[in-house]
Amino acid sequence: MLGFARTLRAAGVAASPDRVEAMLAAVGALDVLDAGDVYWAGRLTLCSSPDDLDRYDAAFSAWFGGQRPRAPRSAPPARRVVSAMAPLDAGSGDGAEPGAQELAVRASAAEVLRHRDVAELGPAELEHLRRLFAVLRPAAPMRPSRRRRPSPAGPVHPGRTVRRALRDGGEVTRLLHRRAAPRARRVVLLVDVSGSMSPYADALLRFAHVAVRSRPTSTEVFTVGTRLTRVTRELRLRDPERALAAGGSAIPDWSGGTRLGEVLKAFLDRWGQRGTARGAVVVVCSDGWERGGTEVLAEQMARLRRLAHAVVWVNPHKGRPGYEPLAAGMRAALPSVDHFVAGHSMAAFEELTGVIQRA
């Protein structure tokens, strides 16, 4: 947090020491693991004028989200005023304002793109989709913790209260409290990179990169196909393009076949049983096509369900009208799935972040 304050001062925001102390006190009273609480605690204490708001947003995204700050505009945008009166000049009502038309077209295009199938997008639309991924901020699911932290409310902390009384001459002048602080629950993503999932693999790995960058210590990513590959370390790179290039180099079975049952068994034997999947939210991103026997897949999914806190299955085809889980692998896995969601568009990925957070 002090490094963030130094970044703000370098960006031109007069974050004085008293404002920094107020920011630290606000963060201490709120949840430091909640990005929204940290954002508003800093904005309400460190910003002293409306001119500081844009600089604060850019510095917050750069420091906490790894986003490169945009260059400042040369001139402030013209203020758009909506008049309640009709134009009186004879030719002034033929067309709308060009800037308003352009703004409406851009907003409409972005909204339409959010619901478009990723497999049907062109190069320009995919580039726009990558920029939408850059502003996606998934929140991690939380779990109760046995460790208690000082708090202004909650049960009385006997040890701290007695130590405070000893410093005050033996008189209990103040009761100190503590409460159980929630901790981030581990999220494990298993991304299918087989040939049938190739139109969606890039978007799914970009979603995985955003999840890893948001919670580096509590998020694990594996790719599944004909073999299991851990790509968490590669996806921790800040730049999305470099992260996906490193991940692609580490995946030996890109656009190959699918052996979900055997690969899931390898994951559970090597990683899941030892603690990676225990109590975690496991997200399987696959269309359910299985080259091997479905009995193995059903057995391993039941085993995964006993270990994990929740199992989420993301199928890109579920977002299409009239979809039914006809694939044998999908039918075998569904009895062990807690949440079955789509994964074909930006809107579906935004919904997926909410499903993971509420799981």
XYZ file of C-alpha atoms in Angstrom:
359
model
C 0.000 0.000 0.000
C 2.891 2.376 0.691
C 4.332 1.524 -2.709
C 0.979 2.417 -4.243
C 1.091 5.790 -2.456
C 4.564 6.444 -3.901
C 3.225 5.552 -7.346
C 0.399 8.067 -6.890
C 2.857 10.808 -5.952
C 4.906 10.019 -9.054
C 1.707 10.289 -11.104
C 1.033 13.784 -9.776
C -1.401 13.099 -6.906
C -0.455 14.931 -3.708
C -0.722 11.901 -1.393
C 0.487 13.576 1.821
C 1.578 11.510 4.851
C -1.640 12.272 6.747
C -3.708 11.069 3.788
C -1.594 7.910 3.578
C -2.230 7.250 7.283
C -5.956 7.709 6.728
C -5.806 5.306 3.776
C -4.008 2.649 5.861
C -6.556 3.037 8.655
C -9.422 2.656 6.162
C -7.874 -0.453 4.604
C -7.341 -1.901 8.080
C -11.007 -1.419 8.929
C -12.153 -2.933 5.628
C -11.199 -6.182 3.875
C -7.751 -5.866 2.333
C -8.464 -8.932 0.148
C -11.414 -7.151 -1.486
C -10.248 -5.084 -4.471
C -13.354 -2.888 -4.240
C -12.677 -2.011 -0.586
C -9.040 -1.182 -1.328
C -10.030 0.943 -4.332
C -12.556 3.080 -2.453
C -10.424 3.320 0.687
C -7.620 4.859 -1.381
C -9.838 7.014 -3.570
C -11.717 8.615 -0.665
C -8.560 9.387 1.314
C -5.768 10.056 -1.201
C -7.596 12.108 -3.853
C -8.072 15.797 -3.021
C -9.552 17.163 -6.259
C -11.494 15.938 -9.319
C -8.291 16.167 -11.356
C -6.792 13.355 -9.259
C -9.477 10.778 -10.132
C -8.190 9.828 -13.610
C -4.620 9.612 -12.335
C -5.770 7.503 -9.389
C -7.616 5.041 -11.648
C -4.599 4.688 -13.952
C -2.188 4.205 -11.031
C -4.516 1.692 -9.326
C -4.792 -0.401 -12.498
C -1.020 -0.250 -13.049
C -0.039 -1.122 -9.465
C -2.619 -3.789 -8.579
C -3.760 -5.062 -11.971
C -0.558 -4.951 -14.008
C -2.119 -2.714 -16.661
C 0.032 -0.260 -18.579
C -1.264 3.302 -17.954
C -2.643 5.049 -20.991
C -1.089 8.277 -22.198
C -2.993 11.375 -21.019
C -5.191 13.069 -23.518
C -3.971 16.310 -25.053
C -7.285 18.096 -24.401
C -10.312 17.273 -22.271
C -13.268 15.871 -24.210
C -16.035 18.242 -25.096
C -18.956 18.094 -22.712
C -22.080 16.719 -24.361
C -25.238 18.603 -23.397
C -28.642 17.116 -24.152
C -31.088 19.927 -24.937
C -34.750 19.618 -24.128
C -35.715 22.058 -26.918
C -36.070 21.276 -30.609
C -33.743 23.097 -33.044
C -35.232 26.195 -34.604
C -33.014 26.498 -37.680
C -34.371 25.129 -40.899
C -31.641 22.615 -41.656
C -30.281 21.853 -38.207
C -32.391 18.778 -37.532
C -31.351 16.659 -40.490
C -28.844 14.527 -38.585
C -27.541 13.839 -35.129
C -24.249 15.032 -33.731
C -21.339 13.074 -35.336
C -19.620 12.517 -31.997
C -22.809 11.167 -30.460
C -23.324 8.838 -33.435
C -19.783 7.504 -33.137
C -20.159 6.993 -29.375
C -23.450 5.154 -29.833
C -21.985 2.926 -32.552
C -18.998 2.028 -30.386
C -21.146 1.251 -27.349
C -23.524 -0.835 -29.433
C -20.656 -2.728 -31.087
C -19.052 -3.511 -27.728
C -22.357 -4.740 -26.306
C -23.016 -6.922 -29.358
C -19.459 -8.292 -29.213
C -19.971 -9.356 -25.587
C -22.648 -11.824 -26.710
C -21.007 -13.031 -29.938
C -19.601 -16.555 -30.158
C -15.807 -16.478 -29.909
C -15.477 -19.028 -32.721
C -17.262 -16.675 -35.164
C -15.182 -13.523 -34.579
C -12.828 -11.996 -37.126
C -9.287 -10.681 -36.444
C -10.432 -7.129 -35.608
C -13.186 -8.392 -33.314
C -10.763 -10.761 -31.583
C -8.437 -7.833 -30.907
C -11.334 -5.948 -29.345
C -12.180 -9.037 -27.280
C -8.614 -9.133 -25.940
C -9.025 -5.582 -24.702
C -12.238 -6.612 -22.941
C -10.353 -9.448 -21.235
C -7.809 -6.901 -19.975
C -10.471 -5.147 -17.859
C -12.054 -8.350 -16.519
C -11.522 -8.670 -12.770
C -12.653 -12.040 -11.385
C -13.148 -12.192 -7.623
C -11.961 -15.252 -5.736
C -14.339 -17.365 -3.635
C -13.727 -17.024 0.083
C -13.643 -19.617 2.841
C -13.750 -19.251 6.634
C -10.430 -19.340 8.433
C -9.546 -20.513 11.920
C -6.975 -17.756 12.261
C -8.411 -14.670 13.952
C -7.324 -11.089 13.424
C -7.816 -7.897 15.444
C -11.148 -6.285 14.714
C -13.206 -3.378 16.087
C -16.079 -5.817 16.669
C -16.488 -9.475 17.512
C -15.536 -11.682 20.488
C -13.185 -10.205 23.094
C -9.497 -11.082 22.669
C -8.416 -11.978 26.259
C -4.650 -11.937 25.646
C -4.507 -8.537 23.939
C -6.953 -7.058 26.450
C -4.835 -8.205 29.427
C -1.591 -6.986 27.827
C -3.205 -3.618 27.182
C -4.365 -3.477 30.818
C -0.829 -4.216 32.055
C 0.490 -1.309 30.035
C -2.215 0.906 31.572
C -1.282 0.082 35.144
C -3.525 -2.920 35.625
C -6.798 -1.200 34.753
C -8.949 -2.567 31.935
C -9.596 0.651 30.043
C -10.556 -0.893 26.723
C -11.797 -4.248 25.442
C -9.978 -5.469 22.357
C -11.796 -7.731 19.902
C -10.954 -10.234 17.210
C -12.800 -12.039 14.429
C -12.211 -14.828 11.959
C -10.880 -13.368 8.722
C -11.950 -15.147 5.520
C -9.265 -16.434 3.172
C -9.297 -16.915 -0.579
C -10.317 -20.409 -1.632
C -8.111 -22.140 -4.210
C -9.381 -22.153 -7.809
C -8.155 -24.860 -10.235
C -8.819 -24.533 -13.969
C -8.543 -27.543 -16.291
C -8.583 -26.231 -19.882
C -9.212 -28.639 -22.760
C -6.836 -27.833 -25.656
C -7.846 -30.700 -27.955
C -8.748 -30.253 -31.612
C -12.486 -29.909 -30.973
C -11.815 -27.067 -28.496
C -9.264 -25.166 -30.618
C -11.690 -22.311 -31.568
C -12.167 -21.540 -27.856
C -8.768 -22.464 -26.392
C -7.275 -18.979 -26.828
C -10.198 -17.264 -25.068
C -10.207 -19.839 -22.248
C -6.476 -19.413 -21.665
C -6.914 -15.630 -21.626
C -9.574 -16.068 -18.961
C -7.161 -18.324 -17.049
C -4.426 -15.670 -17.363
C -6.748 -13.025 -15.889
C -7.633 -15.389 -13.022
C -3.965 -16.146 -12.284
C -2.978 -12.486 -12.402
C -5.859 -11.641 -10.046
C -4.945 -14.339 -7.466
C -1.433 -15.669 -8.209
C -1.069 -17.680 -4.993
C -4.493 -19.364 -4.980
C -5.054 -20.182 -8.678
C -3.736 -23.185 -10.592
C -4.124 -23.827 -14.339
C -3.649 -27.135 -16.181
C -4.277 -28.033 -19.804
C -5.814 -31.394 -20.676
C -5.852 -33.290 -23.955
C -3.848 -36.437 -24.434
C -1.705 -35.488 -21.425
C -1.704 -33.155 -18.417
C 0.392 -29.953 -18.465
C 0.701 -27.382 -15.671
C 0.926 -23.836 -17.110
C 0.453 -21.768 -13.943
C 4.006 -20.445 -13.966
C 3.803 -19.368 -17.624
C 0.482 -17.569 -17.091
C 1.886 -15.521 -14.215
C 3.640 -13.268 -16.726
C 2.086 -9.816 -16.723
C 1.796 -9.341 -20.489
C -1.059 -11.516 -21.864
C 0.621 -12.119 -25.226
C 3.893 -13.240 -23.651
C 2.011 -15.402 -21.144
C 0.000 -17.174 -23.852
C 3.091 -17.629 -26.016
C 4.958 -19.207 -23.085
C 1.960 -21.383 -22.273
C 1.642 -22.513 -25.898
C 5.323 -23.496 -25.956
C 4.844 -25.596 -22.823
C 1.807 -27.494 -24.168
C 2.932 -30.522 -26.214
C -0.548 -31.789 -27.174
C -2.157 -28.632 -28.589
C -5.061 -29.443 -30.968
C -4.604 -33.176 -30.411
C -6.981 -35.825 -29.169
C -8.955 -36.027 -25.938
C -8.543 -38.530 -23.111
C -10.394 -36.769 -20.338
C -10.755 -39.767 -18.051
C -7.082 -40.765 -18.103
C -5.815 -37.170 -17.841
C -8.204 -36.418 -14.980
C -6.947 -39.527 -13.186
C -3.361 -38.318 -13.659
C -4.311 -34.930 -12.205
C -5.971 -36.460 -9.155
C -3.134 -38.939 -8.527
C -0.337 -36.377 -8.820
C -1.934 -33.091 -7.743
C -5.531 -33.336 -6.580
C -5.192 -36.037 -3.928
C -2.207 -34.239 -2.382
C -4.165 -31.070 -1.728
C -4.490 -29.030 -4.932
C -8.130 -30.011 -5.476
C -9.016 -30.592 -1.829
C -11.534 -27.932 -0.795
C -11.000 -25.997 -4.045
C -13.339 -24.777 -6.765
C -12.393 -26.883 -9.804
C -13.406 -25.497 -13.215
C -13.313 -27.960 -16.127
C -13.435 -26.235 -19.533
C -14.276 -28.865 -22.155
C -16.920 -29.859 -24.693
C -17.101 -33.382 -23.247
C -15.734 -35.319 -26.222
C -13.940 -38.438 -24.965
C -11.893 -40.859 -27.045
C -11.558 -43.389 -24.247
C -14.199 -45.144 -22.205
C -16.704 -43.029 -20.355
C -16.594 -45.326 -17.318
C -13.158 -43.989 -16.368
C -14.341 -40.402 -16.777
C -17.438 -40.975 -14.623
C -15.335 -42.648 -11.917
C -12.745 -39.861 -11.834
C -15.392 -37.113 -11.842
C -17.048 -38.733 -8.824
C -13.645 -38.887 -7.146
C -13.050 -35.207 -7.960
C -16.444 -34.276 -6.556
C -15.572 -35.903 -3.219
C -12.339 -33.886 -2.974
C -13.394 -30.476 -4.288
C -15.592 -27.891 -2.662
C -17.444 -27.347 -5.952
C -17.067 -28.575 -9.552
C -17.919 -26.172 -12.396
C -18.080 -27.451 -15.985
C -17.726 -24.884 -18.781
C -18.942 -26.076 -22.187
C -18.768 -23.546 -25.080
C -21.569 -25.344 -26.930
C -24.033 -24.868 -24.066
C -24.608 -21.274 -25.150
C -26.045 -22.317 -28.507
C -29.838 -22.508 -28.891
C -31.227 -26.018 -28.557
C -28.070 -27.504 -27.072
C -28.394 -30.871 -25.351
C -25.540 -32.815 -23.672
C -25.482 -35.685 -26.186
C -21.730 -36.397 -26.029
C -21.047 -39.563 -24.054
C -18.329 -37.923 -21.981
C -20.584 -34.996 -21.109
C -23.392 -37.300 -19.985
C -20.958 -39.298 -17.861
C -19.582 -36.180 -16.145
C -22.818 -34.274 -15.458
C -23.904 -36.258 -12.341
C -20.746 -35.033 -10.562
C -21.031 -31.387 -11.697
C -22.386 -28.673 -9.399
C -22.625 -25.873 -11.982
C -22.957 -26.383 -15.747
C -22.380 -23.096 -17.606
C -21.583 -21.807 -21.084
C -18.182 -20.475 -22.184
C -18.639 -19.178 -25.721
C -18.704 -15.378 -25.298
C -17.465 -12.501 -23.159
C -20.842 -12.318 -21.414
C -20.541 -16.024 -20.572
C -17.071 -15.462 -19.075
C -18.432 -12.610 -16.963
C -21.181 -14.921 -15.734
C -18.558 -17.589 -15.037
C -16.667 -15.209 -12.726
C -19.831 -14.791 -10.678
C -20.421 -18.547 -10.534
C -16.866 -19.115 -9.264
C -17.145 -16.338 -6.691
C -20.465 -17.649 -5.325
C -19.338 -21.280 -5.299
